[in-house]
Amino acid sequence: MELQNRVAIVTGASGGIGSATARELAEAGTRLVLAYHHGGERAEALAAEIRARGGECTVAQADVSTKEGAGILAKTAVEAYGGIDILVNNAGVTRDGLFLRMKEEDWDQVIDTNLKSVFLCSQAASKYLMRSAYGRIINIGSVVGLTGNAGQANYVAAKAGLVGLTKTLARELAARKVTVNVIAPGYITTRMTESIAPELSEKMAEQIPLGRLGQPGDVAALIRFLAGDRASYITGQVLQVDGGLVM
């Protein structure tokens, strides 16, 4: 229970990495705000599971790509638990397509959800994080933000921008003992990747030195570490969870 009574917001909590993260942080003793935009039934089921195991959590619906939505999450955490110690910016979407054919609305939606939301949620939470003398911001990026990927100009741009935003926030907030890091997962088995044909998944696994696709728990375990005391001297870093795919 290394995070006993710490307060954490997890965006995109109804997704694979989000729900695995919520379970890890609950096991470590945090009091959780599970944020979702779509997938309310999954979020409520996750909350019921955590409570059944003795954890504390509340569920909040919000569009984190808007200032209003980000404010709702900060307000929910403060009203329910008195502050904010940890923010996990995990919300994300994909709208893939070749660059020359990509619609402007697909570009905007991915940038707003995957990058703008991190700016807004971090801004809304920062005054409470700075007061805690402990604050942690953990952003979920992607290895494609480091390498590029055909057919994902919008997603790659958002994840690459997240690296720069993370490093800037790490510099600005360091004086208040707030650490800011970004995790760059590789191929992780989630609902977002379920539509990939089995033969393509096999080809992906062949490219990975460890020989398998990642699981949400592989990412969640690192989030739990970064949220804890033992990671207090780590900030402004990009940490890859990719089985050795990008070296």
PDB file of C-alpha atoms in Angstrom:
ATOM      1  CA  MET A   1       0.000   0.000   0.000  1.00  0.00           C
ATOM      2  CA  GLU A   2       2.792   2.383  -0.942  1.00  0.00           C
ATOM      3  CA  LEU A   3       0.306   4.982  -2.197  1.00  0.00           C
ATOM      4  CA  GLN A   4      -2.059   4.816   0.756  1.00  0.00           C
ATOM      5  CA  ASN A   5      -4.542   7.740   0.699  1.00  0.00           C
ATOM      6  CA  ARG A   6      -2.971   9.401  -2.333  1.00  0.00           C
ATOM      7  CA  VAL A   7      -5.573  10.807  -4.735  1.00  0.00           C
ATOM      8  CA  ALA A   8      -5.293   9.886  -8.408  1.00  0.00           C
ATOM      9  CA  ILE A   9      -7.210  10.851 -11.535  1.00  0.00           C
ATOM     10  CA  VAL A  10      -7.069   8.367 -14.410  1.00  0.00           C
ATOM     11  CA  THR A  11      -8.468   9.559 -17.730  1.00  0.00           C
ATOM     12  CA  GLY A  12      -9.642   7.004 -20.257  1.00  0.00           C
ATOM     13  CA  ALA A  13     -10.326   4.691 -17.320  1.00  0.00           C
ATOM     14  CA  SER A  14     -12.800   2.535 -19.227  1.00  0.00           C
ATOM     15  CA  GLY A  15     -10.111   1.400 -21.703  1.00  0.00           C
ATOM     16  CA  GLY A  16      -7.603  -1.429 -21.425  1.00  0.00           C
ATOM     17  CA  ILE A  17      -4.592   0.491 -20.113  1.00  0.00           C
ATOM     18  CA  GLY A  18      -6.825   2.794 -18.054  1.00  0.00           C
ATOM     19  CA  SER A  19      -8.631  -0.023 -16.266  1.00  0.00           C
ATOM     20  CA  ALA A  20      -5.381  -1.931 -15.624  1.00  0.00           C
ATOM     21  CA  THR A  21      -3.899   1.278 -14.202  1.00  0.00           C
ATOM     22  CA  ALA A  22      -6.889   1.844 -11.955  1.00  0.00           C
ATOM     23  CA  ARG A  23      -6.561  -1.666 -10.541  1.00  0.00           C
ATOM     24  CA  GLU A  24      -2.830  -1.215  -9.898  1.00  0.00           C
ATOM     25  CA  LEU A  25      -3.263   2.135  -8.177  1.00  0.00           C
ATOM     26  CA  ALA A  26      -6.204   0.896  -6.118  1.00  0.00           C
ATOM     27  CA  GLU A  27      -4.116  -2.062  -4.974  1.00  0.00           C
ATOM     28  CA  ALA A  28      -1.438   0.414  -3.911  1.00  0.00           C
ATOM     29  CA  GLY A  29      -3.969   2.313  -1.776  1.00  0.00           C
ATOM     30  CA  THR A  30      -4.906   5.337  -3.887  1.00  0.00           C
ATOM     31  CA  ARG A  31      -8.310   6.958  -3.864  1.00  0.00           C
ATOM     32  CA  LEU A  32      -9.362   7.162  -7.490  1.00  0.00           C
ATOM     33  CA  VAL A  33     -11.354   9.326  -9.849  1.00  0.00           C
ATOM     34  CA  LEU A  34     -12.140   7.148 -12.858  1.00  0.00           C
ATOM     35  CA  ALA A  35     -12.738   9.466 -15.799  1.00  0.00           C
ATOM     36  CA  TYR A  36     -14.431   8.454 -19.014  1.00  0.00           C
ATOM     37  CA  HIS A  37     -16.108  10.091 -21.994  1.00  0.00           C
ATOM     38  CA  HIS A  38     -17.683   7.013 -23.552  1.00  0.00           C
ATOM     39  CA  GLY A  39     -18.002   3.574 -21.995  1.00  0.00           C
ATOM     40  CA  GLY A  40     -19.859   4.458 -18.817  1.00  0.00           C
ATOM     41  CA  GLU A  41     -20.952   0.878 -18.170  1.00  0.00           C
ATOM     42  CA  ARG A  42     -17.353  -0.323 -18.224  1.00  0.00           C
ATOM     43  CA  ALA A  43     -16.280   2.481 -15.893  1.00  0.00           C
ATOM     44  CA  GLU A  44     -19.063   1.732 -13.414  1.00  0.00           C
ATOM     45  CA  ALA A  45     -18.273  -1.989 -13.505  1.00  0.00           C
ATOM     46  CA  LEU A  46     -14.612  -1.210 -12.829  1.00  0.00           C
ATOM     47  CA  ALA A  47     -15.564   1.050  -9.919  1.00  0.00           C
ATOM     48  CA  ALA A  48     -17.771  -1.689  -8.451  1.00  0.00           C
ATOM     49  CA  GLU A  49     -14.890  -4.165  -8.753  1.00  0.00           C
ATOM     50  CA  ILE A  50     -12.469  -1.816  -6.991  1.00  0.00           C
ATOM     51  CA  ARG A  51     -14.939  -1.072  -4.189  1.00  0.00           C
ATOM     52  CA  ALA A  52     -15.616  -4.787  -3.718  1.00  0.00           C
ATOM     53  CA  ARG A  53     -11.903  -5.207  -3.040  1.00  0.00           C
ATOM     54  CA  GLY A  54     -11.954  -2.454  -0.427  1.00  0.00           C
ATOM     55  CA  GLY A  55     -10.766   0.414  -2.617  1.00  0.00           C
ATOM     56  CA  GLU A  56     -12.084   3.962  -2.797  1.00  0.00           C
ATOM     57  CA  CYS A  57     -13.132   5.449  -6.115  1.00  0.00           C
ATOM     58  CA  THR A  58     -15.614   7.690  -7.816  1.00  0.00           C
ATOM     59  CA  VAL A  59     -16.619   7.839 -11.466  1.00  0.00           C
ATOM     60  CA  ALA A  60     -16.798  11.038 -13.526  1.00  0.00           C
ATOM     61  CA  GLN A  61     -17.931  11.556 -17.103  1.00  0.00           C
ATOM     62  CA  ALA A  62     -16.111  14.359 -18.893  1.00  0.00           C
ATOM     63  CA  ASP A  63     -14.862  15.364 -22.317  1.00  0.00           C
ATOM     64  CA  VAL A  64     -11.233  16.007 -21.426  1.00  0.00           C
ATOM     65  CA  SER A  65     -10.583  17.727 -24.747  1.00  0.00           C
ATOM     66  CA  THR A  66     -12.470  20.717 -23.327  1.00  0.00           C
ATOM     67  CA  LYS A  67     -11.532  23.070 -20.504  1.00  0.00           C
ATOM     68  CA  GLU A  68     -14.915  22.425 -18.892  1.00  0.00           C
ATOM     69  CA  GLY A  69     -14.344  18.660 -18.885  1.00  0.00           C
ATOM     70  CA  ALA A  70     -10.867  18.964 -17.403  1.00  0.00           C
ATOM     71  CA  GLY A  71     -12.253  21.249 -14.709  1.00  0.00           C
ATOM     72  CA  ILE A  72     -14.956  18.731 -13.853  1.00  0.00           C
ATOM     73  CA  LEU A  73     -12.320  16.094 -13.082  1.00  0.00           C
ATOM     74  CA  ALA A  74     -10.260  18.376 -10.855  1.00  0.00           C
ATOM     75  CA  LYS A  75     -13.384  19.531  -9.026  1.00  0.00           C
ATOM     76  CA  THR A  76     -14.591  15.945  -8.570  1.00  0.00           C
ATOM     77  CA  ALA A  77     -11.283  14.860  -7.025  1.00  0.00           C
ATOM     78  CA  VAL A  78     -11.058  17.828  -4.687  1.00  0.00           C
ATOM     79  CA  GLU A  79     -14.663  17.580  -3.533  1.00  0.00           C
ATOM     80  CA  ALA A  80     -14.483  13.822  -3.002  1.00  0.00           C
ATOM     81  CA  TYR A  81     -11.000  13.489  -1.484  1.00  0.00           C
ATOM     82  CA  GLY A  82      -9.644  16.956  -0.691  1.00  0.00           C
ATOM     83  CA  GLY A  83      -6.894  17.260  -3.292  1.00  0.00           C
ATOM     84  CA  ILE A  84      -4.961  15.685  -6.160  1.00  0.00           C
ATOM     85  CA  ASP A  85      -1.617  13.884  -5.950  1.00  0.00           C
ATOM     86  CA  ILE A  86      -1.426  11.903  -9.192  1.00  0.00           C
ATOM     87  CA  LEU A  87      -2.733  12.563 -12.703  1.00  0.00           C
ATOM     88  CA  VAL A  88      -2.581   9.832 -15.341  1.00  0.00           C
ATOM     89  CA  ASN A  89      -3.347  11.295 -18.772  1.00  0.00           C
ATOM     90  CA  ASN A  90      -4.398   8.167 -20.628  1.00  0.00           C
ATOM     91  CA  ALA A  91      -7.385   9.204 -22.769  1.00  0.00           C
ATOM     92  CA  GLY A  92      -6.805   8.582 -26.463  1.00  0.00           C
ATOM     93  CA  VAL A  93      -8.424   7.820 -29.798  1.00  0.00           C
ATOM     94  CA  THR A  94      -7.271   6.890 -33.289  1.00  0.00           C
ATOM     95  CA  ARG A  95      -8.671   7.992 -36.629  1.00  0.00           C
ATOM     96  CA  ASP A  96      -6.211   6.424 -39.030  1.00  0.00           C
ATOM     97  CA  GLY A  97      -5.827   7.262 -42.689  1.00  0.00           C
ATOM     98  CA  LEU A  98      -3.238   8.194 -45.263  1.00  0.00           C
ATOM     99  CA  PHE A  99      -2.035  11.772 -44.938  1.00  0.00           C
ATOM    100  CA  LEU A 100      -3.267  12.874 -48.370  1.00  0.00           C
ATOM    101  CA  ARG A 101      -6.778  11.573 -47.658  1.00  0.00           C
ATOM    102  CA  MET A 102      -7.073  12.489 -43.987  1.00  0.00           C
ATOM    103  CA  LYS A 103     -10.105  14.585 -43.106  1.00  0.00           C
ATOM    104  CA  GLU A 104      -9.599  17.739 -41.093  1.00  0.00           C
ATOM    105  CA  GLU A 105     -12.114  16.591 -38.481  1.00  0.00           C
ATOM    106  CA  ASP A 106     -10.138  13.351 -37.974  1.00  0.00           C
ATOM    107  CA  TRP A 107      -6.969  15.398 -37.459  1.00  0.00           C
ATOM    108  CA  ASP A 108      -8.687  17.723 -34.996  1.00  0.00           C
ATOM    109  CA  GLN A 109     -10.341  14.975 -32.958  1.00  0.00           C
ATOM    110  CA  VAL A 110      -7.125  13.035 -32.458  1.00  0.00           C
ATOM    111  CA  ILE A 111      -5.057  16.116 -31.610  1.00  0.00           C
ATOM    112  CA  ASP A 112      -7.731  17.378 -29.201  1.00  0.00           C
ATOM    113  CA  THR A 113      -8.209  14.048 -27.405  1.00  0.00           C
ATOM    114  CA  ASN A 114      -4.610  12.859 -27.316  1.00  0.00           C
ATOM    115  CA  LEU A 115      -2.689  16.117 -26.838  1.00  0.00           C
ATOM    116  CA  LYS A 116      -4.903  19.070 -25.979  1.00  0.00           C
ATOM    117  CA  SER A 117      -6.552  17.051 -23.204  1.00  0.00           C
ATOM    118  CA  VAL A 118      -3.170  16.556 -21.525  1.00  0.00           C
ATOM    119  CA  PHE A 119      -2.554  20.307 -21.543  1.00  0.00           C
ATOM    120  CA  LEU A 120      -6.027  21.027 -20.145  1.00  0.00           C
ATOM    121  CA  CYS A 121      -6.105  18.297 -17.483  1.00  0.00           C
ATOM    122  CA  SER A 122      -2.564  19.050 -16.336  1.00  0.00           C
ATOM    123  CA  GLN A 123      -3.375  22.746 -16.096  1.00  0.00           C
ATOM    124  CA  ALA A 124      -6.569  22.086 -14.119  1.00  0.00           C
ATOM    125  CA  ALA A 125      -4.824  19.709 -11.714  1.00  0.00           C
ATOM    126  CA  SER A 126      -1.489  21.510 -11.300  1.00  0.00           C
ATOM    127  CA  LYS A 127      -2.434  23.934  -8.538  1.00  0.00           C
ATOM    128  CA  TYR A 128      -3.507  20.976  -6.403  1.00  0.00           C
ATOM    129  CA  LEU A 129      -0.501  18.869  -7.407  1.00  0.00           C
ATOM    130  CA  MET A 130       1.827  21.694  -6.395  1.00  0.00           C
ATOM    131  CA  ARG A 131       0.128  21.986  -3.010  1.00  0.00           C
ATOM    132  CA  SER A 132       0.568  18.286  -2.286  1.00  0.00           C
ATOM    133  CA  ALA A 133       4.386  18.542  -2.232  1.00  0.00           C
ATOM    134  CA  TYR A 134       4.272  15.173  -3.976  1.00  0.00           C
ATOM    135  CA  GLY A 135       2.630  15.651  -7.376  1.00  0.00           C
ATOM    136  CA  ARG A 136       2.952  13.189 -10.243  1.00  0.00           C
ATOM    137  CA  ILE A 137       1.839  13.638 -13.854  1.00  0.00           C
ATOM    138  CA  ILE A 138       2.143  10.504 -15.962  1.00  0.00           C
ATOM    139  CA  ASN A 139       1.314  10.826 -19.651  1.00  0.00           C
ATOM    140  CA  ILE A 140       0.644   7.914 -21.984  1.00  0.00           C
ATOM    141  CA  GLY A 141       2.298   8.361 -25.345  1.00  0.00           C
ATOM    142  CA  SER A 142       3.374   5.804 -27.942  1.00  0.00           C
ATOM    143  CA  VAL A 143       6.545   4.574 -29.598  1.00  0.00           C
ATOM    144  CA  VAL A 144       5.152   5.840 -32.909  1.00  0.00           C
ATOM    145  CA  GLY A 145       5.605   9.338 -31.492  1.00  0.00           C
ATOM    146  CA  LEU A 146       9.327   8.583 -31.623  1.00  0.00           C
ATOM    147  CA  THR A 147       9.480   6.723 -34.936  1.00  0.00           C
ATOM    148  CA  GLY A 148       6.546   7.914 -37.057  1.00  0.00           C
ATOM    149  CA  ASN A 149       4.032   5.526 -38.610  1.00  0.00           C
ATOM    150  CA  ALA A 150       2.428   5.529 -42.039  1.00  0.00           C
ATOM    151  CA  GLY A 151      -1.325   6.106 -41.913  1.00  0.00           C
ATOM    152  CA  GLN A 152      -1.255   7.815 -38.512  1.00  0.00           C
ATOM    153  CA  ALA A 153      -0.122  11.389 -39.145  1.00  0.00           C
ATOM    154  CA  ASN A 154      -2.628  12.759 -36.620  1.00  0.00           C
ATOM    155  CA  TYR A 155      -1.886  10.198 -33.894  1.00  0.00           C
ATOM    156  CA  VAL A 156       1.884  10.438 -34.360  1.00  0.00           C
ATOM    157  CA  ALA A 157       1.794  14.229 -34.272  1.00  0.00           C
ATOM    158  CA  ALA A 158      -0.168  14.128 -31.003  1.00  0.00           C
ATOM    159  CA  LYS A 159       2.149  11.601 -29.369  1.00  0.00           C
ATOM    160  CA  ALA A 160       5.296  13.401 -30.557  1.00  0.00           C
ATOM    161  CA  GLY A 161       3.890  16.669 -29.218  1.00  0.00           C
ATOM    162  CA  LEU A 162       3.232  14.942 -25.915  1.00  0.00           C
ATOM    163  CA  VAL A 163       6.949  14.288 -25.511  1.00  0.00           C
ATOM    164  CA  GLY A 164       7.749  17.988 -25.839  1.00  0.00           C
ATOM    165  CA  LEU A 165       4.883  18.988 -23.554  1.00  0.00           C
ATOM    166  CA  THR A 166       6.023  16.487 -20.921  1.00  0.00           C
ATOM    167  CA  LYS A 167       9.581  17.804 -20.888  1.00  0.00           C
ATOM    168  CA  THR A 168       8.389  21.401 -20.657  1.00  0.00           C
ATOM    169  CA  LEU A 169       6.010  20.681 -17.775  1.00  0.00           C
ATOM    170  CA  ALA A 170       8.766  18.737 -16.021  1.00  0.00           C
ATOM    171  CA  ARG A 171      10.999  21.813 -16.128  1.00  0.00           C
ATOM    172  CA  GLU A 172       8.274  24.247 -15.072  1.00  0.00           C
ATOM    173  CA  LEU A 173       6.903  22.174 -12.205  1.00  0.00           C
ATOM    174  CA  ALA A 174      10.144  20.733 -10.795  1.00  0.00           C
ATOM    175  CA  ALA A 175      10.553  23.545  -8.284  1.00  0.00           C
ATOM    176  CA  ARG A 176       7.264  22.466  -6.697  1.00  0.00           C
ATOM    177  CA  LYS A 177       8.359  18.808  -6.496  1.00  0.00           C
ATOM    178  CA  VAL A 178       5.968  17.691  -9.250  1.00  0.00           C
ATOM    179  CA  THR A 179       7.441  15.059 -11.571  1.00  0.00           C
ATOM    180  CA  VAL A 180       6.211  14.695 -15.151  1.00  0.00           C
ATOM    181  CA  ASN A 181       7.020  11.703 -17.343  1.00  0.00           C
ATOM    182  CA  VAL A 182       5.685  10.048 -20.468  1.00  0.00           C
ATOM    183  CA  ILE A 183       5.342   6.321 -21.093  1.00  0.00           C
ATOM    184  CA  ALA A 184       5.630   5.182 -24.703  1.00  0.00           C
ATOM    185  CA  PRO A 185       3.966   1.782 -25.134  1.00  0.00           C
ATOM    186  CA  GLY A 186       4.563  -0.375 -28.173  1.00  0.00           C
ATOM    187  CA  TYR A 187       2.003  -2.871 -29.459  1.00  0.00           C
ATOM    188  CA  ILE A 188      -0.349  -3.421 -26.520  1.00  0.00           C
ATOM    189  CA  THR A 189      -3.344  -5.763 -26.639  1.00  0.00           C
ATOM    190  CA  THR A 190      -6.390  -3.554 -25.986  1.00  0.00           C
ATOM    191  CA  ARG A 191      -9.799  -2.946 -27.563  1.00  0.00           C
ATOM    192  CA  MET A 192      -8.039  -0.457 -29.845  1.00  0.00           C
ATOM    193  CA  THR A 193      -5.988  -3.310 -31.342  1.00  0.00           C
ATOM    194  CA  GLU A 194      -8.653  -6.030 -31.312  1.00  0.00           C
ATOM    195  CA  SER A 195      -9.585  -5.310 -34.921  1.00  0.00           C
ATOM    196  CA  ILE A 196      -6.084  -6.274 -36.111  1.00  0.00           C
ATOM    197  CA  ALA A 197      -6.126  -9.556 -38.033  1.00  0.00           C
ATOM    198  CA  PRO A 198      -4.436 -12.489 -36.219  1.00  0.00           C
ATOM    199  CA  GLU A 199      -1.867 -12.936 -38.974  1.00  0.00           C
ATOM    200  CA  LEU A 200      -0.900  -9.255 -38.684  1.00  0.00           C
ATOM    201  CA  SER A 201      -0.569  -9.600 -34.906  1.00  0.00           C
ATOM    202  CA  GLU A 202       1.775 -12.519 -35.468  1.00  0.00           C
ATOM    203  CA  LYS A 203       3.896 -10.423 -37.829  1.00  0.00           C
ATOM    204  CA  MET A 204       3.990  -7.649 -35.226  1.00  0.00           C
ATOM    205  CA  ALA A 205       5.146 -10.082 -32.559  1.00  0.00           C
ATOM    206  CA  GLU A 206       7.933 -11.264 -34.849  1.00  0.00           C
ATOM    207  CA  GLN A 207       9.327  -7.717 -34.935  1.00  0.00           C
ATOM    208  CA  ILE A 208       9.531  -7.557 -31.133  1.00  0.00           C
ATOM    209  CA  PRO A 209      12.712  -8.946 -29.517  1.00  0.00           C
ATOM    210  CA  LEU A 210      10.746 -10.349 -26.573  1.00  0.00           C
ATOM    211  CA  GLY A 211       8.482 -12.143 -29.037  1.00  0.00           C
ATOM    212  CA  ARG A 212       5.044 -11.048 -27.856  1.00  0.00           C
ATOM    213  CA  LEU A 213       2.604  -8.164 -27.840  1.00  0.00           C
ATOM    214  CA  GLY A 214       2.372  -6.230 -24.598  1.00  0.00           C
ATOM    215  CA  GLN A 215      -0.467  -6.415 -22.100  1.00  0.00           C
ATOM    216  CA  PRO A 216      -2.138  -3.445 -20.361  1.00  0.00           C
ATOM    217  CA  GLY A 217      -0.640  -4.653 -17.099  1.00  0.00           C
ATOM    218  CA  ASP A 218       2.862  -4.166 -18.480  1.00  0.00           C
ATOM    219  CA  VAL A 219       2.138  -0.445 -18.780  1.00  0.00           C
ATOM    220  CA  ALA A 220       0.145  -0.206 -15.558  1.00  0.00           C
ATOM    221  CA  ALA A 221       3.031  -1.639 -13.532  1.00  0.00           C
ATOM    222  CA  LEU A 222       5.307   1.183 -14.685  1.00  0.00           C
ATOM    223  CA  ILE A 223       2.616   3.770 -13.954  1.00  0.00           C
ATOM    224  CA  ARG A 224       2.369   2.443 -10.409  1.00  0.00           C
ATOM    225  CA  PHE A 225       6.149   2.754 -10.008  1.00  0.00           C
ATOM    226  CA  LEU A 226       6.271   6.304 -11.394  1.00  0.00           C
ATOM    227  CA  ALA A 227       3.432   7.285  -9.062  1.00  0.00           C
ATOM    228  CA  GLY A 228       5.346   6.109  -6.009  1.00  0.00           C
ATOM    229  CA  ASP A 229       8.068   7.450  -3.731  1.00  0.00           C
ATOM    230  CA  ARG A 230      10.799   5.397  -5.394  1.00  0.00           C
ATOM    231  CA  ALA A 231      10.405   7.420  -8.613  1.00  0.00           C
ATOM    232  CA  SER A 232      10.810  10.817  -6.931  1.00  0.00           C
ATOM    233  CA  TYR A 233      14.065  11.558  -8.802  1.00  0.00           C
ATOM    234  CA  ILE A 234      12.722  10.689 -12.273  1.00  0.00           C
ATOM    235  CA  THR A 235      11.239  13.511 -14.318  1.00  0.00           C
ATOM    236  CA  GLY A 236      11.086  14.667 -17.930  1.00  0.00           C
ATOM    237  CA  GLN A 237      11.715  11.151 -19.212  1.00  0.00           C
ATOM    238  CA  VAL A 238      10.287   9.025 -22.025  1.00  0.00           C
ATOM    239  CA  LEU A 239      10.051   5.428 -20.819  1.00  0.00           C
ATOM    240  CA  GLN A 240       9.302   2.819 -23.474  1.00  0.00           C
ATOM    241  CA  VAL A 241       7.262  -0.308 -22.735  1.00  0.00           C
ATOM    242  CA  ASP A 242       7.614  -2.105 -26.042  1.00  0.00           C
ATOM    243  CA  GLY A 243       9.414  -5.427 -25.602  1.00  0.00           C
ATOM    244  CA  GLY A 244      12.500  -3.958 -27.240  1.00  0.00           C
ATOM    245  CA  LEU A 245      10.722  -2.926 -30.443  1.00  0.00           C
ATOM    246  CA  VAL A 246      12.383   0.507 -30.557  1.00  0.00           C
ATOM    247  CA  MET A 247      15.966   0.668 -29.335  1.00  0.00           C
TER     248      MET A 247
END
